[in-house]
mmCIF file of C-alpha atoms in Angstrom:
data_model
loop_
_atom_site.group_PDB
_atom_site.id
_atom_site.type_symbol
_atom_site.label_atom_id
_atom_site.label_comp_id
_atom_site.label_asym_id
_atom_site.label_seq_id
_atom_site.Cartn_x
_atom_site.Cartn_y
_atom_site.Cartn_z
ATOM 1 C CA MET L 1 -2.985 -4.796 -36.592
ATOM 2 C CA ARG L 2 -5.427 -5.292 -33.747
ATOM 3 C CA SER L 3 -3.876 -8.644 -32.761
ATOM 4 C CA GLY L 4 -0.483 -6.944 -32.414
ATOM 5 C CA ILE L 5 -1.899 -4.512 -29.861
ATOM 6 C CA TRP L 6 -3.482 -7.336 -27.866
ATOM 7 C CA TRP L 7 -0.275 -9.372 -28.023
ATOM 8 C CA GLY L 8 1.756 -6.378 -26.786
ATOM 9 C CA MET L 9 -0.761 -5.761 -24.016
ATOM 10 C CA GLY L 10 -0.543 -9.395 -22.955
ATOM 11 C CA VAL L 11 3.252 -9.238 -22.788
ATOM 12 C CA ALA L 12 3.156 -6.009 -20.742
ATOM 13 C CA ILE L 13 0.655 -7.452 -18.251
ATOM 14 C CA LEU L 14 2.696 -10.669 -18.059
ATOM 15 C CA LEU L 15 5.867 -8.726 -17.222
ATOM 16 C CA PHE L 16 4.102 -6.665 -14.554
ATOM 17 C CA SER L 17 2.504 -9.835 -13.157
ATOM 18 C CA LEU L 18 5.859 -11.603 -12.944
ATOM 19 C CA ALA L 19 7.395 -8.562 -11.266
ATOM 20 C CA PHE L 20 4.464 -8.510 -8.844
ATOM 21 C CA LEU L 21 4.711 -12.213 -8.025
ATOM 22 C CA GLY L 22 8.484 -12.571 -7.766
ATOM 23 C CA GLY L 23 9.517 -9.039 -6.885
ATOM 24 C CA TRP L 24 8.808 -9.346 -3.182
ATOM 25 C CA ALA L 25 11.076 -12.409 -2.955
ATOM 26 C CA MET L 26 13.900 -10.619 -4.767
ATOM 27 C CA ALA L 27 13.513 -7.513 -2.595
ATOM 28 C CA LEU L 28 13.534 -9.544 0.631
ATOM 29 C CA GLY L 29 16.509 -11.585 -0.569
ATOM 30 C CA TRP L 30 18.467 -8.463 -1.382
ATOM 31 C CA LEU L 31 17.540 -6.942 1.964
ATOM 32 C CA GLY L 32 18.963 -10.080 3.590
ATOM 33 C CA TYR L 33 22.128 -9.597 1.551
ATOM 34 C CA SER L 34 22.341 -5.985 2.778
ATOM 35 C CA VAL L 35 22.038 -7.150 6.381
ATOM 36 C CA SER L 36 24.760 -9.738 5.782
ATOM 37 C CA MET L 37 27.009 -6.962 4.428
ATOM 38 C CA LEU L 38 26.281 -5.007 7.576
ATOM 39 C CA TRP L 39 27.221 -8.022 9.675
ATOM 40 C CA ARG L 40 30.436 -8.757 7.731
ATOM 41 C CA GLY L 41 31.602 -5.162 8.064
ATOM 42 C CA ARG L 42 31.047 -4.957 11.826
ATOM 43 C CA GLY L 43 34.788 -4.983 12.567
ATOM 44 C CA GLN L 44 35.547 -2.174 10.140
ATOM 45 C CA PRO L 45 35.226 1.531 10.936
ATOM 46 C CA TRP L 46 31.840 2.986 9.972
ATOM 47 C CA VAL L 47 32.848 6.629 10.358
ATOM 48 C CA ARG L 48 35.884 8.304 8.847
ATOM 49 C CA VAL L 49 38.430 9.463 11.395
ATOM 50 C CA ASP L 50 40.134 12.097 9.250
ATOM 51 C CA GLY L 51 38.775 15.405 8.002
ATOM 52 C CA SER L 52 36.328 17.907 9.374
ATOM 53 C CA PRO L 53 33.174 16.754 11.201
ATOM 54 C CA PHE L 54 31.064 17.916 8.243
ATOM 55 C CA ALA L 55 33.112 15.797 5.824
ATOM 56 C CA ARG L 56 32.900 12.794 8.160
ATOM 57 C CA LEU L 57 29.126 13.193 8.259
ATOM 58 C CA LEU L 58 28.701 13.421 4.501
ATOM 59 C CA LEU L 59 31.346 10.914 3.411
ATOM 60 C CA PRO L 60 30.888 7.586 5.169
ATOM 61 C CA ALA L 61 33.605 4.986 5.480
ATOM 62 C CA PRO L 62 33.991 2.464 2.625
ATOM 63 C CA ALA L 63 32.251 -0.330 4.577
ATOM 64 C CA TYR L 64 29.234 1.861 5.241
ATOM 65 C CA PHE L 65 29.190 3.041 1.624
ATOM 66 C CA ARG L 66 29.071 -0.599 0.428
ATOM 67 C CA PHE L 67 26.123 -1.201 2.753
ATOM 68 C CA ASP L 68 24.400 1.934 1.421
ATOM 69 C CA ARG L 69 24.759 0.750 -2.180
ATOM 70 C CA ALA L 70 23.392 -2.694 -1.325
ATOM 71 C CA LEU L 71 20.493 -1.103 0.545
ATOM 72 C CA ALA L 72 19.798 1.165 -2.442
ATOM 73 C CA VAL L 73 19.497 -1.853 -4.740
ATOM 74 C CA GLY L 74 17.141 -3.521 -2.248
ATOM 75 C CA ALA L 75 15.050 -0.356 -2.055
ATOM 76 C CA LEU L 76 14.932 -0.159 -5.853
ATOM 77 C CA LEU L 77 13.690 -3.752 -6.060
ATOM 78 C CA ALA L 78 11.049 -3.040 -3.397
ATOM 79 C CA ASP L 79 9.971 0.105 -5.270
ATOM 80 C CA LEU L 80 9.607 -1.804 -8.528
ATOM 81 C CA TRP L 81 7.556 -4.442 -6.723
ATOM 82 C CA LEU L 82 5.285 -1.770 -5.251
ATOM 83 C CA VAL L 83 4.744 -0.097 -8.618
ATOM 84 C CA SER L 84 4.059 -3.420 -10.331
ATOM 85 C CA ALA L 85 1.550 -4.276 -7.592
ATOM 86 C CA VAL L 86 -0.254 -0.979 -8.187
ATOM 87 C CA VAL L 87 -0.388 -1.587 -11.947
ATOM 88 C CA VAL L 88 -1.404 -5.243 -11.740
ATOM 89 C CA LEU L 89 -4.149 -4.621 -9.208
ATOM 90 C CA GLY L 90 -5.368 -1.599 -11.174
ATOM 91 C CA ALA L 91 -5.427 -3.546 -14.433
ATOM 92 C CA ASP L 92 -8.326 -5.554 -13.026
ATOM 93 C CA GLY L 93 -10.810 -2.968 -14.204
ATOM 94 C CA ILE L 94 -9.666 0.484 -13.136
ATOM 95 C CA PHE L 95 -6.994 1.585 -15.600
ATOM 96 C CA THR L 96 -7.963 1.778 -19.294
ATOM 97 C CA GLU L 97 -4.618 2.427 -20.952
ATOM 98 C CA GLU L 98 -4.285 1.156 -24.524
ATOM 99 C CA TRP L 99 -1.686 -1.453 -23.621
ATOM 100 C CA MET L 100 -3.913 -2.840 -20.854
ATOM 101 C CA GLY L 101 -7.020 -3.297 -22.968
ATOM 102 C CA TYR L 102 -10.581 -2.448 -22.012
ATOM 103 C CA PRO L 103 -11.239 -3.457 -18.400
ATOM 104 C CA GLY L 104 -15.032 -3.610 -18.502
ATOM 105 C CA MET L 105 -17.295 -2.525 -15.680
ATOM 106 C CA MET L 106 -15.842 -2.057 -12.226
ATOM 107 C CA ASP L 107 -17.278 -1.633 -8.770
ATOM 108 C CA PRO L 108 -17.747 2.097 -7.949
ATOM 109 C CA ALA L 109 -15.533 1.563 -4.890
ATOM 110 C CA GLY L 110 -12.595 1.648 -7.306
ATOM 111 C CA GLN L 111 -13.101 5.323 -8.151
ATOM 112 C CA GLY L 112 -10.507 6.531 -5.653
ATOM 113 C CA TYR L 113 -7.950 3.787 -6.389
ATOM 114 C CA GLN L 114 -5.727 5.899 -8.604
ATOM 115 C CA ALA L 115 -5.606 8.843 -6.187
ATOM 116 C CA GLN L 116 -4.977 6.529 -3.238
ATOM 117 C CA MET L 117 -2.129 4.747 -5.027
ATOM 118 C CA VAL L 118 -0.507 8.025 -6.080
ATOM 119 C CA GLY L 119 -0.697 9.179 -2.452
ATOM 120 C CA LEU L 120 0.746 5.851 -1.293
ATOM 121 C CA LEU L 121 3.695 6.104 -3.681
ATOM 122 C CA ARG L 122 4.434 9.700 -2.704
ATOM 123 C CA SER L 123 4.212 9.085 1.035
ATOM 124 C CA ALA L 124 6.323 5.924 0.712
ATOM 125 C CA ALA L 125 8.946 7.998 -1.102
ATOM 126 C CA TRP L 126 9.111 10.662 1.599
ATOM 127 C CA TRP L 127 9.058 8.288 4.575
ATOM 128 C CA SER L 128 11.657 5.912 3.172
ATOM 129 C CA ALA L 129 13.912 8.769 2.047
ATOM 130 C CA ALA L 130 13.635 10.391 5.479
ATOM 131 C CA ALA L 131 14.627 7.103 7.135
ATOM 132 C CA ALA L 132 17.571 6.786 4.739
ATOM 133 C CA VAL L 133 18.736 10.342 5.470
ATOM 134 C CA LEU L 134 18.532 9.683 9.207
ATOM 135 C CA GLY L 135 20.714 6.619 8.682
ATOM 136 C CA ARG L 136 23.140 8.570 6.460
ATOM 137 C CA CYS L 137 22.337 6.312 3.489
ATOM 138 C CA TRP L 138 22.604 9.006 0.836
ATOM 139 C CA THR L 139 22.426 6.710 -2.199
ATOM 140 C CA THR L 140 19.298 5.022 -0.876
ATOM 141 C CA ALA L 141 17.651 8.397 -0.245
ATOM 142 C CA VAL L 142 18.372 9.512 -3.826
ATOM 143 C CA VAL L 143 16.931 6.256 -5.200
ATOM 144 C CA GLN L 144 13.771 6.656 -3.125
ATOM 145 C CA LEU L 145 13.295 10.298 -4.116
ATOM 146 C CA SER L 146 13.749 9.566 -7.812
ATOM 147 C CA VAL L 147 11.951 6.258 -8.440
ATOM 148 C CA LEU L 148 8.765 6.550 -6.385
ATOM 149 C CA PRO L 149 7.722 10.144 -7.241
ATOM 150 C CA LEU L 150 8.279 9.469 -10.956
ATOM 151 C CA SER L 151 6.226 6.292 -10.603
ATOM 152 C CA ALA L 152 3.482 8.283 -8.897
ATOM 153 C CA LEU L 153 3.433 10.710 -11.844
ATOM 154 C CA TRP L 154 3.279 7.770 -14.244
ATOM 155 C CA VAL L 155 0.363 6.148 -12.409
ATOM 156 C CA ALA L 156 -1.413 9.519 -12.179
ATOM 157 C CA SER L 157 -1.208 9.854 -15.966
ATOM 158 C CA PHE L 158 -3.279 6.695 -16.572
ATOM 159 C CA ASP L 159 -6.805 6.990 -17.857
ATOM 160 C CA THR L 160 -9.256 5.234 -15.604
ATOM 161 C CA TYR L 161 -12.652 3.761 -16.266
ATOM 162 C CA TYR L 162 -14.168 6.609 -14.265
ATOM 163 C CA ARG L 163 -12.099 9.472 -15.733
ATOM 164 C CA GLN L 164 -11.732 9.174 -19.501
#
């Protein structure tokens, strides 16, 4: 029974480590794809010409909507990379969740790690969503306001070596 827990913990840490190591490359690659979509759609209208000004503001043209969806996927990949980085770096002796195993002793400087990472995830959510709203990227704003705050709640729920 005990070996099954350790095997499951090893698989979970391996998946988070792989997401941490390769996630930044996938996020940057997808961001490049989003920029290429922006470049390919430069000859197409970005704002609707029909309807009221309020409807034109809220409903972007199809080319801009395609860019918004691509940007939302890139933001989701970057968010997953950020969360995996928080978990992988915290698994080095700060978090003591069952699936991570016992971390052992840790430097007292790690006491504020969990609170700092929760604050980082929340502020990243608000700043990136505000930038998306300013750019009228509604799908990207929804992704940022749903993934990062929920991840911050998840990280805040972890037991730490200092708070058990």
